[in-house]
Structures are given as C-alpha cells and as structure tokens.
Amino acid sequence: TVIDIGYDNSNVGFDGATCAVLSCIGKQSVDIAQGVDRKSPEEQGAGDQG
C-alpha cells in the first residue's frame, strides 16, 4: 500500500490513511477504437496514451 512505502503523513505530500481512490471508467472513444482495432498486429495503433 502507499502507507507501506512511506506515504503516511500529509507532511510528505500524501497520506494513505486519509486519501480516497476514485474509479471512473467510461466507454472508449470511437476515434481511439479506430486507431487500435486492426486485423493485423502490424497495423496496430498506439491507442489512448493519456
């Protein structure tokens, strides 16, 4: 956990005991899908790197 690696106090910039983890996953953009969905791996695009 982040506490185990030293993020255990807000004085270090992050406190694992008081943080929250939010998970927000949405549908992939069709523009991205067009760049990565190919029949051949050689034609594979990079996709969404952000």
Coordinates of C-alpha atoms in Angstrom, one line a residue:
T1 CA 0.0 0.0 0.0
V2 CA 1.0 3.6 -0.2
I3 CA 1.4 3.7 3.6
D4 CA 3.9 0.8 3.4
I5 CA 6.1 2.8 1.1
G6 CA 6.1 5.9 3.3
Y7 CA 3.1 8.0 2.2
D8 CA 1.7 8.0 5.7
N9 CA 1.5 11.7 6.6
S10 CA 0.2 14.8 4.8
N11 CA 3.6 16.5 5.6
V12 CA 5.2 14.2 2.9
G13 CA 2.5 15.3 0.4
F14 CA 0.2 12.3 0.6
D15 CA -1.4 10.5 3.4
G16 CA -2.6 6.9 2.6
A17 CA -4.8 6.8 5.7
T18 CA -6.9 9.8 4.5
C19 CA -6.8 9.5 0.7
A20 CA -9.6 8.2 -1.5
V21 CA -9.4 6.2 -4.7
L22 CA -12.0 7.0 -7.3
S23 CA -12.5 4.7 -10.2
C24 CA -14.3 6.2 -13.2
I25 CA -14.2 4.1 -16.3
G26 CA -16.1 5.2 -19.4
K27 CA -16.6 3.8 -22.9
Q28 CA -13.7 4.2 -25.2
S29 CA -14.0 6.9 -27.8
V30 CA -14.7 5.6 -31.3
D31 CA -11.9 7.8 -32.6
I32 CA -9.4 5.8 -30.4
A33 CA -11.0 2.5 -31.3
Q34 CA -10.5 3.2 -35.0
G35 CA -6.7 3.7 -34.3
V36 CA -6.3 0.4 -32.3
D37 CA -8.8 -2.1 -33.7
R38 CA -7.0 -3.7 -36.7
K39 CA -6.9 -7.2 -38.1
S40 CA -3.2 -7.4 -38.2
P41 CA -0.9 -6.6 -35.2
E42 CA 1.5 -4.9 -37.6
E43 CA -1.2 -2.3 -38.3
Q44 CA -2.0 -1.8 -34.5
G45 CA -2.1 1.9 -33.4
A46 CA -0.9 3.2 -30.1
G47 CA -4.3 4.0 -28.8
D48 CA -5.0 6.3 -25.9
Q49 CA -1.8 7.1 -24.0
G50 CA -3.3 9.7 -21.8

